[in-house]
Short mmCIF file of C-alpha atoms and ligand atoms in Angstrom, two decimals:
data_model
loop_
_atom_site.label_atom_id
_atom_site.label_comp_id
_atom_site.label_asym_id
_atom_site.label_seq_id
_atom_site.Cartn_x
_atom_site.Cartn_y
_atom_site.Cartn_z
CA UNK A 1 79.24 129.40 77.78
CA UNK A 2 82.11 128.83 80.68
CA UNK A 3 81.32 125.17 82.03
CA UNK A 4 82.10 123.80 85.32
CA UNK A 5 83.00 120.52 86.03
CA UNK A 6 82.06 119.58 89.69
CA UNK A 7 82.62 116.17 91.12
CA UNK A 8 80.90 115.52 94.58
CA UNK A 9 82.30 112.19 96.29
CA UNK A 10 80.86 109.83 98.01
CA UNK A 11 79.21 110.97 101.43
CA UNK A 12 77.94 113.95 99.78
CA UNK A 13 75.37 112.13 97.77
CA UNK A 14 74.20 109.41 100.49
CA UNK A 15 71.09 109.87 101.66
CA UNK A 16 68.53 111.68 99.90
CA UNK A 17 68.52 115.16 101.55
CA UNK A 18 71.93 115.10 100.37
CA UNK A 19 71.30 114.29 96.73
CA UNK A 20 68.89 116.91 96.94
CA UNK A 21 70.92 119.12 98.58
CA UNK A 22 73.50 118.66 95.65
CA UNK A 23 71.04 119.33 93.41
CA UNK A 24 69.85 122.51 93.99
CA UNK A 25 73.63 123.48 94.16
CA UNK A 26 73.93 122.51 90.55
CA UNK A 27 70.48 124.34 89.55
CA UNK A 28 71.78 127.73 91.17
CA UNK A 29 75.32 127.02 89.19
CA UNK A 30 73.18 126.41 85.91
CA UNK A 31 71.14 129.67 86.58
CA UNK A 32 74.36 131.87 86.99
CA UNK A 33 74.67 130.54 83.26
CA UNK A 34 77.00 128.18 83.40
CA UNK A 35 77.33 124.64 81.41
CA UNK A 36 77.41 122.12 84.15
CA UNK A 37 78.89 119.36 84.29
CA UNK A 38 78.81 117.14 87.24
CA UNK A 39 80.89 113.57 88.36
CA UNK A 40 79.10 111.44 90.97
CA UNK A 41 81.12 108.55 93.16
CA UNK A 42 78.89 105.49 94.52
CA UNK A 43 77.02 106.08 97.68
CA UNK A 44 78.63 106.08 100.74
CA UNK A 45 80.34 102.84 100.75
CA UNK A 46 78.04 101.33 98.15
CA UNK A 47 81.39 100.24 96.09
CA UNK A 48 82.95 98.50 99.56
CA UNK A 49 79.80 96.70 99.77
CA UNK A 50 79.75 95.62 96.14
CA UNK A 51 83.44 94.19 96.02
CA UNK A 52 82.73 92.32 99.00
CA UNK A 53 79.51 90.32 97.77
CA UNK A 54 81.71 89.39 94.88
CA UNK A 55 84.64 88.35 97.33
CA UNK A 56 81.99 86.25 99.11
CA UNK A 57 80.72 84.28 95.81
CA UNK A 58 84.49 83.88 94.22
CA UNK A 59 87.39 84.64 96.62
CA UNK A 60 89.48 86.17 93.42
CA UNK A 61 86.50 87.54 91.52
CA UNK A 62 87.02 88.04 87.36
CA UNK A 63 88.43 91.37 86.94
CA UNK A 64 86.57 92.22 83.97
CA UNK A 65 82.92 91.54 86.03
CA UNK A 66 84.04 93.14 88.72
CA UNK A 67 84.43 96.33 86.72
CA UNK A 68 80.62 95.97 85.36
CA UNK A 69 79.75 95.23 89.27
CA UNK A 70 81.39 98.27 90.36
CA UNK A 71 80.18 100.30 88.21
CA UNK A 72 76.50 99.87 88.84
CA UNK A 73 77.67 102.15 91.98
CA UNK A 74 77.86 105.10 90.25
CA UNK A 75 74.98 104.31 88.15
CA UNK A 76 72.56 104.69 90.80
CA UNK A 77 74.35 108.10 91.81
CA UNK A 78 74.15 109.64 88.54
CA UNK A 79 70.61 108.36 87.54
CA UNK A 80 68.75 109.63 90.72
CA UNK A 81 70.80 112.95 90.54
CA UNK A 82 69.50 113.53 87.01
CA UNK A 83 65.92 112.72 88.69
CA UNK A 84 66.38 114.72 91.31
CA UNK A 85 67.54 117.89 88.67
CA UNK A 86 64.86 117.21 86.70
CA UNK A 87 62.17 117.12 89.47
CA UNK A 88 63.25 120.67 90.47
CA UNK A 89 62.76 122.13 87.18
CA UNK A 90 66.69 121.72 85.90
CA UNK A 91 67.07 120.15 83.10
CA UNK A 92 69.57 116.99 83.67
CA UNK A 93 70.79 113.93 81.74
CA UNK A 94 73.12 111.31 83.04
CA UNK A 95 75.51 109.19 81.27
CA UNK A 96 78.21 106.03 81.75
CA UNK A 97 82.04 106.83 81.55
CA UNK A 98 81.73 104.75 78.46
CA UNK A 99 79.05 107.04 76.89
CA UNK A 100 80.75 110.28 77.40
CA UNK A 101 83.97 108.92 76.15
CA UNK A 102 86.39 108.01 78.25
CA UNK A 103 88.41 105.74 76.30
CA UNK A 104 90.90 103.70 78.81
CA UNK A 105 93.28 100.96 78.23
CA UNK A 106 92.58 97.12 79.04
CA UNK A 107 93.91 97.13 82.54
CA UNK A 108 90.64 95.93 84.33
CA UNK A 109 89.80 97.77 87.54
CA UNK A 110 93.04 100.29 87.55
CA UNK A 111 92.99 101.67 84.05
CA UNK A 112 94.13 104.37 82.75
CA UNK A 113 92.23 107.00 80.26
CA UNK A 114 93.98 106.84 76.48
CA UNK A 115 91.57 109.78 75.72
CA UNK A 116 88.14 111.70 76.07
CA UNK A 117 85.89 112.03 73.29
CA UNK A 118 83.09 113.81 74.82
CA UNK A 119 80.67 114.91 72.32
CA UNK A 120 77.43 113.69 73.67
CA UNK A 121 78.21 115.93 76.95
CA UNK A 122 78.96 119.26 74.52
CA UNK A 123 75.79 118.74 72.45
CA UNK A 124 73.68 118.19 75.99
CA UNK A 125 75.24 121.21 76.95
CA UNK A 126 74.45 123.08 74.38
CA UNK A 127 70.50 121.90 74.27
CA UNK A 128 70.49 123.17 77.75
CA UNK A 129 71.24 120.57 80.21
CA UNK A 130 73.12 119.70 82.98
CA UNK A 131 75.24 116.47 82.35
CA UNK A 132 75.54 114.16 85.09
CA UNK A 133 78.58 111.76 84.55
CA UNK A 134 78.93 108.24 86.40
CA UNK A 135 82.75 108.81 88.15
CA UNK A 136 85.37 106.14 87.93
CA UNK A 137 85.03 104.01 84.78
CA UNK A 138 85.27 104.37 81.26
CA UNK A 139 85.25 101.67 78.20
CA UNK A 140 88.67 100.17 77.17
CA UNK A 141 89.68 99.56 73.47
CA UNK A 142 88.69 96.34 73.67
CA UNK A 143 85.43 97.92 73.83
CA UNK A 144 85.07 96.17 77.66
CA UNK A 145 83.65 98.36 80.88
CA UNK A 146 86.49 99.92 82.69
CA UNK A 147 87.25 101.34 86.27
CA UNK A 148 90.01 103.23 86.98
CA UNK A 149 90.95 102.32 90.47
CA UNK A 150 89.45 103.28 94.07
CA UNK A 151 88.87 106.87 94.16
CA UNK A 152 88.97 107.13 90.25
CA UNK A 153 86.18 109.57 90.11
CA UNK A 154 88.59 112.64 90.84
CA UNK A 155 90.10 111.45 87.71
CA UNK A 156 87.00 111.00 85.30
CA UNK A 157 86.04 115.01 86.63
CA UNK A 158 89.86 116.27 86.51
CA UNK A 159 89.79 114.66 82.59
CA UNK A 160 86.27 115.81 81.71
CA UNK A 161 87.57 119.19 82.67
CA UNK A 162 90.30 118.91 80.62
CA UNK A 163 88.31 117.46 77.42
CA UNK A 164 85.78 119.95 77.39
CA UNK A 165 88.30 123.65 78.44
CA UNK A 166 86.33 123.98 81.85
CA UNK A 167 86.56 127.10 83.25
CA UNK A 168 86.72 125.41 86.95
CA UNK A 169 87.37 121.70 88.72
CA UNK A 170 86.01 121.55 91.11
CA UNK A 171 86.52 118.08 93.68
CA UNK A 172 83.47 118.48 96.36
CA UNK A 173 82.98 116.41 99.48
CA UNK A 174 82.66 116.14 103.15
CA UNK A 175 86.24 117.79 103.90
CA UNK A 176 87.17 121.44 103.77
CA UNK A 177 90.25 120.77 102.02
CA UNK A 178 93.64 119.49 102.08
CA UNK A 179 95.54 120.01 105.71
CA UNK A 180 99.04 119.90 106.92
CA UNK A 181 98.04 116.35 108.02
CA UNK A 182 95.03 114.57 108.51
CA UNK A 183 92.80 116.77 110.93
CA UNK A 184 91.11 113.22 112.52
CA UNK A 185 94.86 112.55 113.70
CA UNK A 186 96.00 115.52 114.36
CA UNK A 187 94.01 118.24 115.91
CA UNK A 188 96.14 121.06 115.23
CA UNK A 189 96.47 120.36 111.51
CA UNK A 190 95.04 123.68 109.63
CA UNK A 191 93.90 123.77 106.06
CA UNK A 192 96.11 124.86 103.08
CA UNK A 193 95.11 127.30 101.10
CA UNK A 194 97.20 127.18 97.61
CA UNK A 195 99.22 123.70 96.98
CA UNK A 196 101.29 123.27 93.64
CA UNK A 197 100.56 119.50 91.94
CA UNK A 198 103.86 117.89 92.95
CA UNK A 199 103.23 118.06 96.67
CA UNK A 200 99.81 117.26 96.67
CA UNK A 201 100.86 114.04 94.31
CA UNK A 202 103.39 113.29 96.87
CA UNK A 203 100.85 113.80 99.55
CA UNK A 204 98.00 111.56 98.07
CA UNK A 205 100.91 109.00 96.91
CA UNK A 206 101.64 108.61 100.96
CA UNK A 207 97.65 108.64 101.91
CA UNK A 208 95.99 111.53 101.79
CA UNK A 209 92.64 110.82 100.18
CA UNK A 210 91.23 113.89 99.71
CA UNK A 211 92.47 113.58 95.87
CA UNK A 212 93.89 110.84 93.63
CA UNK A 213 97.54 111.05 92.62
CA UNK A 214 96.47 110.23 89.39
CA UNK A 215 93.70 112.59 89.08
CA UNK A 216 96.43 115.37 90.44
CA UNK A 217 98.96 114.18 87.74
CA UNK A 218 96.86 114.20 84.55
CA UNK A 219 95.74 118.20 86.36
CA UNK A 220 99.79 119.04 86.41
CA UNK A 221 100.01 117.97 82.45
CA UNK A 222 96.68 119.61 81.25
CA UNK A 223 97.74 122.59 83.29
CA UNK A 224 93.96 122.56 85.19
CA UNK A 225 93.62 124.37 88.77
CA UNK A 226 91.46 122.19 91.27
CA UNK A 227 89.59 123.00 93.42
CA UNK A 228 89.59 120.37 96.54
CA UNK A 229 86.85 121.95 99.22
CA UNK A 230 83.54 120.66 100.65
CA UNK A 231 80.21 120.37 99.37
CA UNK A 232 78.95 122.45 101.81
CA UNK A 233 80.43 125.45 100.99
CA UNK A 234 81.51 125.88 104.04
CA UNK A 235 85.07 126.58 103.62
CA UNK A 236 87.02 128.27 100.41
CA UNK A 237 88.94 124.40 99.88
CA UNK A 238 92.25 124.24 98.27
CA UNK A 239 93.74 125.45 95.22
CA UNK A 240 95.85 122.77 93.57
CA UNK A 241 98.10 124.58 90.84
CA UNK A 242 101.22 125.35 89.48
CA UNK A 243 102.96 126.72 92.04
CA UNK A 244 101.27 128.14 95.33
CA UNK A 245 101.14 132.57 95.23
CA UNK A 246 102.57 132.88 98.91
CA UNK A 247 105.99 132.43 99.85
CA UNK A 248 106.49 128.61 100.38
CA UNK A 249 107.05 126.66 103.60
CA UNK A 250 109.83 124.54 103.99
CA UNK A 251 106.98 121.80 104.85
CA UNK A 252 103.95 121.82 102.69
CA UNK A 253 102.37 118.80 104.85
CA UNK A 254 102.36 114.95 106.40
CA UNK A 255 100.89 112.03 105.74
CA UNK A 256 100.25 108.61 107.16
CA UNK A 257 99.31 105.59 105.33
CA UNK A 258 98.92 102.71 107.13
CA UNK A 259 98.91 99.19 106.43
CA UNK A 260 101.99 98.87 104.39
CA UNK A 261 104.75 96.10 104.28
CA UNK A 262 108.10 96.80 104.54
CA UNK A 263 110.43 93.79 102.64
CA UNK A 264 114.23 93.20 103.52
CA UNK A 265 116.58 90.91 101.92
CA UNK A 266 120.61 90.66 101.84
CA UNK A 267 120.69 90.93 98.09
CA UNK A 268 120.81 93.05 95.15
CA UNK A 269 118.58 96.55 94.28
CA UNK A 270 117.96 94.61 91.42
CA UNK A 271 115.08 92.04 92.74
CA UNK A 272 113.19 94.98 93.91
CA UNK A 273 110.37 94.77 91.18
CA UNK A 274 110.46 90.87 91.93
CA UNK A 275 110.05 90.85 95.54
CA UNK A 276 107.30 93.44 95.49
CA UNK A 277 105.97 91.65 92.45
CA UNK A 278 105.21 88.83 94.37
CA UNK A 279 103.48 90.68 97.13
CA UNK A 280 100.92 92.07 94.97
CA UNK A 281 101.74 95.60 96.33
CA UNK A 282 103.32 98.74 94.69
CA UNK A 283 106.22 100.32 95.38
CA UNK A 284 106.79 102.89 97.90
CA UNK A 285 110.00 103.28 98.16
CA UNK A 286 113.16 101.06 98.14
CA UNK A 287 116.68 102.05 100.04
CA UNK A 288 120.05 99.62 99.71
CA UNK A 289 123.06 99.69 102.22
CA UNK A 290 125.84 97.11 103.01
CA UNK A 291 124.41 94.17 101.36
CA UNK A 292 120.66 94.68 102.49
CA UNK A 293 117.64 95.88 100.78
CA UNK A 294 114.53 97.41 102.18
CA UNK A 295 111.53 97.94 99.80
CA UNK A 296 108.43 99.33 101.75
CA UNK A 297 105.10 98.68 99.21
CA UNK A 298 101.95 100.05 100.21
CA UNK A 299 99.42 97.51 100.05
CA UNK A 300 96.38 99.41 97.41
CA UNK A 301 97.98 96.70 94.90
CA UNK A 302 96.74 93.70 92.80
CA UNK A 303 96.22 90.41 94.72
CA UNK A 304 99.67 88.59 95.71
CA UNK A 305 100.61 86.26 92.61
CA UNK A 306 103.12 84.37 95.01
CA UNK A 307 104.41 83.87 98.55
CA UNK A 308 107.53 86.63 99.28
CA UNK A 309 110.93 84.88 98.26
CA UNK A 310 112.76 82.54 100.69
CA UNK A 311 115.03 85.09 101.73
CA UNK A 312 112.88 88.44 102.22
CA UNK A 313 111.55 88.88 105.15
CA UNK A 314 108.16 90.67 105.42
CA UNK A 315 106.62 93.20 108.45
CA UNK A 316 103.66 95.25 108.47
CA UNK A 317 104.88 99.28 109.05
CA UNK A 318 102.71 102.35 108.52
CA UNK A 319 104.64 105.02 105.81
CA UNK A 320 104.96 108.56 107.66
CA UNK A 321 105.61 111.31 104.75
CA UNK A 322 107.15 114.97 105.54
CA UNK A 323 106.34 116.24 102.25
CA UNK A 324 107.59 120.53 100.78
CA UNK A 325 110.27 121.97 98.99
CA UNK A 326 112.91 120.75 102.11
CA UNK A 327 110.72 117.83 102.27
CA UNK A 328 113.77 115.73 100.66
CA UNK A 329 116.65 116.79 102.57
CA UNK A 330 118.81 115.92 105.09
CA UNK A 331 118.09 118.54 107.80
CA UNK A 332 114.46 116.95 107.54
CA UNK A 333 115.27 113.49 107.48
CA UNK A 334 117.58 113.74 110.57
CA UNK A 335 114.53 115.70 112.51
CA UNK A 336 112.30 112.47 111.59
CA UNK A 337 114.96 110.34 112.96
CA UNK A 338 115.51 112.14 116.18
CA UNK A 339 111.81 112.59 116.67
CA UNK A 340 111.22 109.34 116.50
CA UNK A 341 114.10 108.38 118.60
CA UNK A 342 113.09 110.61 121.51
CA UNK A 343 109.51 108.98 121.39
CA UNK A 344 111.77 105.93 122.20
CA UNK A 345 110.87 104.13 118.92
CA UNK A 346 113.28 103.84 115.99
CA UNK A 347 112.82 104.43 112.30
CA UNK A 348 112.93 100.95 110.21
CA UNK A 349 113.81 101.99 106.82
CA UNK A 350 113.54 105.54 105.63
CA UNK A 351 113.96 107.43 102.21
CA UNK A 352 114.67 111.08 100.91
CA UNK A 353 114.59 111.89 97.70
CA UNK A 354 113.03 115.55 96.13
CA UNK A 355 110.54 116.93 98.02
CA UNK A 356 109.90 113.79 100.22
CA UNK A 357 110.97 112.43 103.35
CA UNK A 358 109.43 108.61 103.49
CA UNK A 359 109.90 106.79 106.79
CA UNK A 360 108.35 103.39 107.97
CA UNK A 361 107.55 103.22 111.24
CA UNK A 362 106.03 100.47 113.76
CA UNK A 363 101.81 100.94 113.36
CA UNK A 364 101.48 101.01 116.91
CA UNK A 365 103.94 104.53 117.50
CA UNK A 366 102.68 106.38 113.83
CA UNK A 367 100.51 108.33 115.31
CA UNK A 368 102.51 109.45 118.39
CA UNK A 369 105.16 110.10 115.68
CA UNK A 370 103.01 111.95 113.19
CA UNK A 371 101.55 114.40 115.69
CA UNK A 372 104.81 115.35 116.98
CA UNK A 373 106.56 115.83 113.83
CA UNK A 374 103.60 118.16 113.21
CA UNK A 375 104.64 119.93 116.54
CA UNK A 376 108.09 120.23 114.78
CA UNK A 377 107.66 121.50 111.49
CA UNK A 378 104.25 123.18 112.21
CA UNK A 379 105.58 125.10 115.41
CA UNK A 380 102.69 128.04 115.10
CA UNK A 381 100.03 126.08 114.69
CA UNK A 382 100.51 123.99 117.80
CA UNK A 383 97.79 124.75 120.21
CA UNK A 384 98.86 122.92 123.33
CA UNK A 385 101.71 121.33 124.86
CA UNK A 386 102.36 117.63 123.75
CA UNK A 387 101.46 114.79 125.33
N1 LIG B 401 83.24 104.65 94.06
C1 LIG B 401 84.63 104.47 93.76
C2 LIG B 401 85.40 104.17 95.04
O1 LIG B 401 84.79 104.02 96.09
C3 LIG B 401 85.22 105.62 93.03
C4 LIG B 401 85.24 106.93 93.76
O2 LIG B 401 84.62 107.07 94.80
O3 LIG B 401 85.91 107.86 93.28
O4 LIG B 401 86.58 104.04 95.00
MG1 MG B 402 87.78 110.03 96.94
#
């Protein structure tokens, strides 16, 4: 029996049409005789809601209960899915990361899966049913409830998949797919068809949310195609894959993630891990000329465990990524810097390396930036003239 593994995020399962919208979807898919498998995220922004309740009883909440809090998100998902199912005649059971599994390591709300033992979803398959899987979380080897970071159900599906030889992944919610940039910024962004895993790692690294890097990463080594397209069915989605069929752009796509923190000090490459250390962030990208050192660290980190060295100084940029096969060269870099410059803004620390171009910008000119680079590297799909 081919089985499908279908994760559907967040907004797809919020209200209760939805959830019964969903369902039905997964009845047809059992009918056409597949083994079904699908990964529910919290509702809506049930998980927000949760880690701020806990922020408002302790302001640096236990790690470890914050996992068990956050995962009672995706309980309620799964459960009232398999209700749903089995109120329409299809045959459903849900189950905890933890009971289908997913064995992580100890690092409490970012861990990372060790390994999938997923027996319990085989034999339900087998008797019949469709297996309903709460996303995001697993148990550790310490035998402690695990999450494994915000967004982590695209990785519980994408390793379920994996686990179990799925014929399809498929990643379900309320966008069409993944774009040359983020159609609510910029309007002339069109949707990608094919995308090979080490752009669209680059472009969920630099903010696109449409897929966790992780998720796309553990994909790229067990060699599984995703499918990234909306729950609707409205559009055919995104392939993610090896490498895409059609000739390749130079530019595969943009992204901008905002709220990061760029950090400068006259010292050494060396203190890099320190100074972001301290900050609590992660590492974007670090660049070191003349005696100065720019790290820019995106701030989807840990809490701060101390104030920024004496001698960095810290400022608040958004990350603008031109991200392809030229994505890391000069001739792209050097259009990034002149587009900026004729917007009259400047560039304050920028990277190429690979397939990336990484620049940090001032938040209040990103968008003006981003949309114009689009202009640039996306000349045909430009509907209008600029602003
Ligand atoms: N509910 C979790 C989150 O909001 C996991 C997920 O949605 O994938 O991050
Ligand atoms: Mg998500």
């Amino acid at each position: 029996m081919p089985i499908v593994v279908q994760k559907y995020g967040g907004t797809s399962v919020e209200s209760r049409e939805q959830l019964l919208a969903v369902a039905e979807s997964v009845s047809s898919l059992r009918k056409e005789g597949y083994g079904v498998v699908v990964v529910v995220s919290a509702r809506g922004s049930t998980t927000d809601s949760l880690v701020s309740e806990a922020k408002l009883i302790a302001a640096e909440p236990a790690q470890r209960e914050l996992d068990m809090l956050m995962t009672a998100g995706e309980r309620v998902s799964m459960s009232l899915l398999a209700i749903a199912l089995n109120s329409i005649g299809c045959p459903a059971v849900s189950f905890t990361g933890s009971q289908v599994g997913i064995i992580t390591d100890t690092r409490h709300t970012d861990a990372r899966i060790l390994e999938v033992r997923p027996f319990r979803v085989v034999e339900e398959l087998e008797a019949g049913n469709v297996v309903v899987v709460g996303g995001f979380q697993g148990v550790s080897t310490a035998k402690d409830v695990t999450t494994l970071g915000r967004g982590g159900s695209d990785t519980t599906a994408v390793a379920l998949a994996a686990a179990l030889g799925a014929e399809r992944c498929e990643i379900l919610s309320d966008v069409d797919g993944v774009y040359t940039a983020d159609p609510n910024r910029v309007e002339d962004a069109v949707r990608i068809d094919e995308i090979s895993y080490v752009d669209m790692a680059s472009l969920a690294r630099y903010g696109a949310t449409v897929l966790k890097e992780e998720a796309v990463r553990f994909a790229e080594r067990e060699g599984i195609a995703v499918l990234v397209g909306p729950s609707s069915g409205r559009s055919p989605g995104t392939i993610v894959l090896d490498g895409p069929g059609a000739e390749p752009a130079p530019v595969t796509g943009l992204t901008l993630l905002p709220g990061a923190d760029l950090l400068e000090w006259t010292g050494s490459i060396e203190d890099v891990r320190d100074q972001v250390e301290r900050l609590g962030r992660s590492l974007s990208f670090v660049v070191s000329a003349c005696g100065r050192t720019a790290a820019a660290a995106d701030r989807r980190g840990r809490p701060a465990s101390q104030d920024p060295a004496a001698d960095a100084t810290v400022r608040p940029v958004d990350l603008i990524a031109v991200v392809g096969p030229d994505g890391g060269t000069d001739r792209v870099a050097t259009e990034v810097v002149r587009i900026a410059e004729g917007l009259g803004t400047t560039i304050a620390a920028i990277s190429s390396a690979g397939r990336a171009t990484v620049a940090a910008v001032d938040p209040g000119e990103s968008e003006r930036i981003l949309r114009e680079l689009h202009a640039a590297f996306f000349p045909a799909t430009t509907s209008s003239p600029r602003r």
